[in-house]
Tab-separated table of C-alpha atoms in Angstrom:
chain	number	residue	atom	x	y	z
A	1	MET	CA	81.859	-144.963	5.806
A	2	GLN	CA	79.438	-147.784	5.020
A	3	ALA	CA	77.480	-147.458	1.789
A	4	LEU	CA	73.742	-147.886	2.186
A	5	ILE	CA	70.953	-148.334	-0.340
A	6	PRO	CA	67.915	-146.442	0.952
A	7	PHE	CA	64.801	-148.536	1.324
A	8	PRO	CA	62.282	-147.620	-1.421
A	9	GLU	CA	59.282	-145.759	-0.062
A	10	ILE	CA	56.538	-148.232	-0.921
A	11	ASP	CA	53.403	-148.202	1.192
A	12	PRO	CA	52.532	-151.779	2.307
A	13	ALA	CA	48.881	-150.859	1.615
A	14	ILE	CA	48.036	-150.408	-2.064
A	15	PHE	CA	44.931	-148.453	-1.109
A	16	THR	CA	42.762	-147.933	1.964
A	17	LEU	CA	39.011	-147.388	2.027
A	18	PRO	CA	36.968	-146.124	4.985
A	19	LEU	CA	33.896	-148.293	5.562
A	20	PHE	CA	31.432	-148.266	8.464
A	21	GLY	CA	33.800	-146.270	10.625
A	22	MET	CA	36.729	-148.625	9.948
A	23	GLU	CA	39.546	-148.666	7.439
A	24	PHE	CA	40.016	-151.582	5.088
A	25	SER	CA	43.244	-151.917	3.110
A	26	LEU	CA	44.380	-154.023	0.202
A	27	ARG	CA	47.979	-154.829	1.009
A	28	TRP	CA	50.772	-156.017	-1.238
A	29	TYR	CA	51.069	-159.123	0.935
A	30	ALA	CA	47.444	-160.097	0.256
A	31	LEU	CA	47.881	-159.316	-3.434
A	32	ALA	CA	50.967	-161.571	-3.491
A	33	TYR	CA	48.894	-164.478	-2.185
A	34	ILE	CA	46.174	-163.800	-4.740
A	35	ALA	CA	48.655	-163.475	-7.616
A	36	GLY	CA	50.534	-166.601	-6.556
A	37	ILE	CA	47.358	-168.697	-6.312
A	38	ILE	CA	46.050	-167.468	-9.675
A	39	ALA	CA	49.391	-167.971	-11.443
A	40	GLY	CA	49.811	-171.444	-9.942
A	41	TRP	CA	46.251	-172.420	-10.799
A	42	ARG	CA	46.583	-171.279	-14.410
A	43	MET	CA	49.867	-173.156	-14.795
A	44	GLY	CA	48.329	-176.247	-13.234
A	45	VAL	CA	45.321	-176.199	-15.542
A	46	ALA	CA	47.531	-175.740	-18.601
A	47	LEU	CA	50.022	-178.490	-17.683
A	48	SER	CA	47.459	-181.000	-16.450
A	49	GLY	CA	45.621	-180.698	-19.772
A	50	LYS	CA	48.637	-181.707	-21.887
A	51	ALA	CA	48.329	-185.503	-22.138
A	52	ARG	CA	51.732	-185.919	-23.822
A	53	LEU	CA	53.469	-184.810	-20.596
A	54	TRP	CA	51.982	-187.550	-18.402
A	55	PRO	CA	52.497	-191.315	-17.959
A	56	GLY	CA	50.571	-193.250	-20.568
A	57	ASN	CA	49.738	-189.959	-22.304
A	58	GLU	CA	46.710	-189.604	-20.029
A	59	VAL	CA	45.853	-186.399	-18.170
A	60	PRO	CA	45.876	-186.816	-14.360
A	61	MET	CA	42.490	-185.136	-13.859
A	62	SER	CA	39.768	-183.185	-15.644
A	63	ARG	CA	39.512	-179.398	-15.763
A	64	GLU	CA	36.539	-179.580	-13.383
A	65	LYS	CA	38.553	-181.546	-10.828
A	66	ALA	CA	41.413	-179.080	-11.135
A	67	ASP	CA	39.046	-176.234	-10.317
A	68	ASP	CA	37.611	-178.154	-7.345
A	69	MET	CA	41.082	-178.891	-6.000
A	70	LEU	CA	41.881	-175.176	-5.905
A	71	THR	CA	39.511	-174.746	-2.950
A	72	TRP	CA	41.377	-177.382	-0.950
A	73	ILE	CA	44.698	-175.761	-1.825
A	74	VAL	CA	43.586	-172.307	-0.691
A	75	LEU	CA	42.299	-173.713	2.612
A	76	GLY	CA	45.545	-175.612	3.076
A	77	ILE	CA	47.636	-172.495	2.474
A	78	ILE	CA	45.661	-170.315	4.901
A	79	LEU	CA	45.030	-172.831	7.694
A	80	GLY	CA	48.382	-174.591	7.409
A	81	GLY	CA	50.371	-171.386	7.049
A	82	ARG	CA	48.754	-169.802	10.075
A	83	LEU	CA	48.848	-172.873	12.323
A	84	GLY	CA	52.431	-173.524	11.243
A	85	TYR	CA	53.432	-170.038	12.351
A	86	VAL	CA	51.587	-170.495	15.640
A	87	LEU	CA	53.164	-173.885	16.415
A	88	PHE	CA	56.642	-173.432	14.922
A	89	TYR	CA	57.461	-169.852	15.849
A	90	LYS	CA	55.336	-168.430	18.705
A	91	PRO	CA	53.576	-171.261	20.564
A	92	GLY	CA	54.020	-169.557	23.942
A	93	HIS	CA	52.435	-166.296	22.853
A	94	TYR	CA	49.419	-167.931	21.251
A	95	LEU	CA	48.949	-170.322	24.169
A	96	GLU	CA	48.554	-167.289	26.401
A	97	ASN	CA	46.552	-165.330	23.777
A	98	PRO	CA	44.540	-167.881	21.739
A	99	GLY	CA	42.314	-165.140	20.325
A	100	ASP	CA	45.314	-163.726	18.436
A	101	ILE	CA	45.430	-166.850	16.264
A	102	LEU	CA	42.539	-165.426	14.237
A	103	ARG	CA	44.210	-162.031	13.730
A	104	LEU	CA	45.510	-162.843	10.247
A	105	TRP	CA	45.615	-159.162	9.355
A	106	ASP	CA	48.509	-158.722	11.812
A	107	GLY	CA	50.646	-161.061	9.713
A	108	GLY	CA	52.261	-164.344	10.652
A	109	MET	CA	52.308	-167.160	8.093
A	110	ALA	CA	54.828	-169.993	7.824
A	111	PHE	CA	55.717	-171.498	4.468
A	112	HIS	CA	56.485	-174.913	5.950
A	113	GLY	CA	53.082	-174.934	7.645
A	114	GLY	CA	51.328	-173.815	4.471
A	115	LEU	CA	53.089	-176.544	2.513
A	116	LEU	CA	52.021	-179.161	5.037
A	117	GLY	CA	48.456	-177.828	4.883
A	118	VAL	CA	48.415	-178.104	1.084
A	119	ILE	CA	49.821	-181.644	1.217
A	120	ILE	CA	47.113	-182.758	3.642
A	121	GLY	CA	44.323	-181.006	1.732
A	122	VAL	CA	45.405	-182.347	-1.663
A	123	TRP	CA	45.959	-185.844	-0.245
A	124	ILE	CA	42.372	-185.920	1.017
A	125	PHE	CA	41.066	-184.526	-2.281
A	126	CYS	CA	42.948	-187.099	-4.352
A	127	ALA	CA	41.842	-189.969	-2.107
A	128	ARG	CA	38.189	-188.927	-2.381
A	129	ASN	CA	38.364	-188.573	-6.162
A	130	ALA	CA	40.605	-191.545	-7.003
A	131	ILE	CA	43.338	-189.325	-8.478
A	132	ASN	CA	46.990	-190.412	-8.570
A	133	LYS	CA	48.634	-188.543	-5.681
A	134	MET	CA	52.170	-188.612	-7.044
A	135	ASN	CA	51.114	-187.102	-10.374
A	136	ILE	CA	49.384	-184.234	-8.560
A	137	ALA	CA	52.406	-183.769	-6.279
A	138	ASP	CA	54.591	-183.350	-9.367
A	139	LEU	CA	52.100	-180.891	-10.841
A	140	LEU	CA	51.964	-178.775	-7.678
A	141	ALA	CA	55.773	-178.691	-7.528
A	142	VAL	CA	55.691	-176.587	-10.712
A	143	CYS	CA	52.776	-174.434	-9.537
A	144	VAL	CA	54.175	-173.364	-6.138
A	145	PRO	CA	57.261	-171.273	-7.116
A	146	PRO	CA	55.285	-168.287	-8.520
A	147	GLY	CA	53.611	-167.894	-5.121
A	148	LEU	CA	56.983	-168.065	-3.399
A	149	PHE	CA	58.342	-165.383	-5.713
A	150	PHE	CA	55.452	-162.962	-5.182
A	151	GLY	CA	55.381	-163.655	-1.438
A	152	ARG	CA	59.049	-162.820	-0.947
A	153	ILE	CA	58.699	-159.632	-2.972
A	154	ALA	CA	55.829	-158.671	-0.647
A	155	ASN	CA	58.055	-159.430	2.355
A	156	PHE	CA	60.576	-156.955	0.962
A	157	ILE	CA	57.909	-154.285	0.447
A	158	ASN	CA	56.731	-154.858	4.030
A	159	ALA	CA	60.325	-154.494	5.287
A	160	GLU	CA	60.026	-157.817	7.128
A	161	LEU	CA	62.112	-160.982	7.268
A	162	TYR	CA	65.133	-158.867	6.370
A	163	GLY	CA	68.747	-159.956	6.527
A	164	ARG	CA	71.660	-159.739	8.893
A	165	PRO	CA	73.921	-156.677	9.000
A	166	THR	CA	76.359	-156.560	6.098
A	167	ASP	CA	78.951	-154.395	4.377
A	168	VAL	CA	78.202	-155.600	0.831
A	169	ALA	CA	77.570	-152.897	-1.747
A	170	TRP	CA	73.887	-153.848	-2.121
A	171	GLY	CA	73.124	-153.703	1.603
A	172	VAL	CA	69.768	-152.034	2.280
A	173	LYS	CA	68.903	-149.667	5.125
A	174	PHE	CA	65.478	-150.983	6.114
A	175	PRO	CA	63.182	-148.629	8.049
A	176	SER	CA	62.715	-148.795	11.836
A	177	MET	CA	65.859	-150.779	12.425
A	178	CYS	CA	67.500	-151.260	15.799
A	179	PHE	CA	64.943	-149.720	18.116
A	180	ASP	CA	65.403	-152.892	20.181
A	181	PRO	CA	68.971	-154.166	19.681
A	182	VAL	CA	68.366	-157.525	21.381
A	183	ALA	CA	65.069	-158.334	19.653
A	184	GLN	CA	66.283	-157.191	16.246
A	185	GLY	CA	69.743	-158.687	16.553
A	186	CYS	CA	71.662	-155.590	15.527
A	187	ALA	CA	75.073	-156.996	16.392
A	188	VAL	CA	78.206	-157.007	14.279
A	189	ALA	CA	81.417	-158.476	15.689
A	190	GLY	CA	80.004	-158.182	19.197
A	191	GLN	CA	79.179	-154.476	18.901
A	192	TRP	CA	75.564	-153.413	19.354
A	193	PHE	CA	74.010	-150.694	17.225
A	194	TYR	CA	71.557	-148.609	19.197
A	195	THR	CA	68.602	-146.476	18.129
A	196	GLY	CA	69.335	-144.390	15.076
A	197	ALA	CA	72.340	-146.384	13.896
A	198	GLU	CA	72.638	-146.716	10.135
A	199	VAL	CA	72.782	-150.478	9.527
A	200	ALA	CA	72.914	-151.996	6.057
A	201	ARG	CA	71.331	-155.419	5.806
A	202	HIS	CA	71.158	-158.236	3.303
A	203	PRO	CA	67.920	-157.991	1.287
A	204	SER	CA	67.376	-161.669	2.088
A	205	GLN	CA	63.770	-161.522	0.871
A	206	LEU	CA	65.085	-160.874	-2.641
A	207	TYR	CA	67.610	-163.706	-2.298
A	208	GLU	CA	64.729	-166.047	-1.502
A	209	ALA	CA	62.589	-164.679	-4.324
A	210	GLY	CA	65.424	-165.354	-6.749
A	211	LEU	CA	66.311	-168.830	-5.494
A	212	GLU	CA	63.055	-170.364	-4.233
A	213	GLY	CA	60.774	-168.595	-6.666
A	214	LEU	CA	62.546	-167.752	-9.903
A	215	LEU	CA	65.452	-170.212	-10.230
A	216	LEU	CA	63.681	-173.229	-8.734
A	217	GLY	CA	60.539	-172.381	-10.676
A	218	VAL	CA	62.414	-172.330	-13.985
A	219	ILE	CA	64.159	-175.624	-13.182
A	220	VAL	CA	61.006	-177.612	-12.385
A	221	LEU	CA	59.056	-176.041	-15.265
A	222	VAL	CA	61.758	-176.940	-17.798
A	223	MET	CA	61.929	-180.444	-16.319
A	224	ALA	CA	58.159	-180.843	-16.678
A	225	LEU	CA	58.113	-179.632	-20.281
A	226	ARG	CA	60.929	-182.056	-21.083
A	227	GLY	CA	59.087	-185.067	-19.699
A	228	SER	CA	59.810	-185.332	-15.970
A	229	PHE	CA	56.107	-185.895	-15.212
A	230	LYS	CA	56.501	-189.291	-16.890
A	231	VAL	CA	58.761	-190.260	-13.973
A	232	PRO	CA	56.362	-189.891	-11.010
A	233	GLY	CA	58.007	-188.338	-7.967
A	234	LEU	CA	61.001	-186.836	-9.763
A	235	THR	CA	59.669	-183.297	-10.167
A	236	VAL	CA	58.343	-182.963	-6.635
A	237	GLY	CA	61.570	-184.495	-5.311
A	238	VAL	CA	63.629	-181.832	-7.079
A	239	PHE	CA	61.290	-179.160	-5.706
A	240	PHE	CA	61.649	-180.319	-2.089
A	241	LEU	CA	65.420	-180.667	-2.426
A	242	GLY	CA	65.790	-177.327	-4.208
A	243	TYR	CA	63.643	-175.412	-1.731
A	244	GLY	CA	65.298	-176.996	1.292
A	245	VAL	CA	68.813	-176.238	0.054
A	246	SER	CA	67.891	-172.701	-1.054
A	247	ARG	CA	66.234	-171.839	2.247
A	248	PHE	CA	69.089	-173.373	4.247
A	249	ILE	CA	71.628	-171.220	2.388
A	250	VAL	CA	69.619	-167.987	2.627
A	251	GLU	CA	69.213	-168.470	6.381
A	252	PHE	CA	72.917	-167.666	6.755
A	253	TYR	CA	72.090	-164.150	5.522
A	254	ARG	CA	68.587	-163.745	6.947
A	255	LEU	CA	68.028	-162.368	10.436
A	256	ALA	CA	66.470	-164.981	12.679
A	257	ASP	CA	62.977	-164.418	14.050
A	258	ASP	CA	63.096	-162.083	17.039
A	259	GLN	CA	61.681	-164.606	19.516
A	260	PHE	CA	64.824	-166.726	19.093
A	261	ILE	CA	67.314	-163.851	19.497
A	262	THR	CA	68.792	-163.055	22.913
A	263	ALA	CA	71.849	-161.156	24.087
A	264	ASP	CA	73.835	-164.401	24.372
A	265	ASN	CA	72.351	-165.853	21.163
A	266	PRO	CA	72.381	-162.967	18.635
A	267	ALA	CA	72.267	-165.369	15.680
A	268	GLY	CA	68.968	-166.809	16.898
A	269	TYR	CA	70.013	-170.443	16.751
A	270	VAL	CA	67.481	-173.033	17.901
A	271	MET	CA	70.093	-175.794	17.972
A	272	ARG	CA	73.640	-174.982	19.031
A	273	LEU	CA	76.985	-176.726	19.191
A	274	GLY	CA	79.496	-174.293	20.647
A	275	GLU	CA	79.623	-171.232	18.396
A	276	TRP	CA	77.868	-173.066	15.575
A	277	GLY	CA	74.185	-173.700	15.182
A	278	ILE	CA	71.169	-173.704	12.921
A	279	THR	CA	68.158	-171.405	12.793
A	280	LYS	CA	64.506	-172.417	12.898
A	281	GLY	CA	64.249	-172.033	9.144
A	282	GLN	CA	67.225	-174.340	8.630
A	283	GLN	CA	65.821	-176.848	11.109
A	284	LEU	CA	62.531	-176.997	9.199
A	285	SER	CA	64.311	-177.208	5.842
A	286	LEU	CA	66.441	-180.261	6.642
A	287	PRO	CA	63.467	-182.689	6.502
A	288	MET	CA	62.575	-181.201	3.105
A	289	VAL	CA	66.077	-181.951	1.824
A	290	ALA	CA	65.841	-185.532	3.099
A	291	LEU	CA	62.367	-185.990	1.596
A	292	GLY	CA	63.529	-184.560	-1.727
A	293	ILE	CA	66.460	-186.970	-1.933
A	294	ALA	CA	64.198	-189.889	-1.010
A	295	LEU	CA	61.614	-188.984	-3.663
A	296	ILE	CA	64.252	-188.582	-6.373
A	297	ALA	CA	65.758	-191.967	-5.461
A	298	TYR	CA	62.288	-193.557	-5.431
A	299	ALA	CA	61.449	-192.131	-8.853
A	300	LEU	CA	64.712	-193.161	-10.493
A	301	ILE	CA	64.640	-196.676	-9.012
A	302	ARG	CA	61.077	-197.200	-10.236
A	303	ARG	CA	62.024	-195.967	-13.708
A	304	ARG	CA	65.004	-198.320	-13.848
A	305	ARG	CA	62.902	-201.287	-12.759
A	306	ALA	CA	60.255	-200.440	-15.329
A	307	ALA	CA	62.907	-200.228	-18.056
A	308	VAL	CA	64.339	-203.648	-17.101
A	309	ALA	CA	60.889	-205.223	-16.986
């Protein structure tokens, strides 16, 4: 008999208010975004104001510029995250239903898209204000993990992005599982679980919260406080490498997105070689690993050359 941990009964909506004949809810997912942005912003303001942490003991930007940059970051998160989800995960659906792109309240945000949106937004901001882009990239690398942590906790509360079936002792019985065996990938050793089956799953959202949010966040923060900002590119390189590796590993335990799962591809691979393959999340994480390694190499080579000179 498989042991199951019941899913905690947490309403995805913190509270709901009727207004003008409609219901408006504050959801944990929205609160996670708000908390992540505020926590990241406060960390960024605090770190950017400590001159001793930066090259030449000069702060990378003023407090006013830091506040202005927040607007660009928020726009990058929302626009990039949404467009990333549309283009990376469900292009066919949104091509046929373009009006659904604006339905943010239905969910659907991609971290890789949000990251790309932030990079573009911050790049433009730095170029317009003559701010060193690599210094700001290092700063943002320390500010992002809190948002990742809160976001993954919200994913768990929403019972979304859950893991593959498992027999580990901490497997969780998420609600509404297996009403569509093909779409939800409820297969173990070739056997399908049908409606009503008790299936324990990896709480992969919590794995990601622990790795991408907590562990990676502690690593880059400690690095920054110990002087890594003085080596431009090192901190952001570690962030990209750490996130890419963490996400790649967790994807082995996370159920693939339903649009990639079919009866003959229950693992939801987007690239296959025989019985092996990689998921969409792994595919998008590989460039991050490569970029992280390149940035770390760039930073260390520049430091060595500066030391020789």
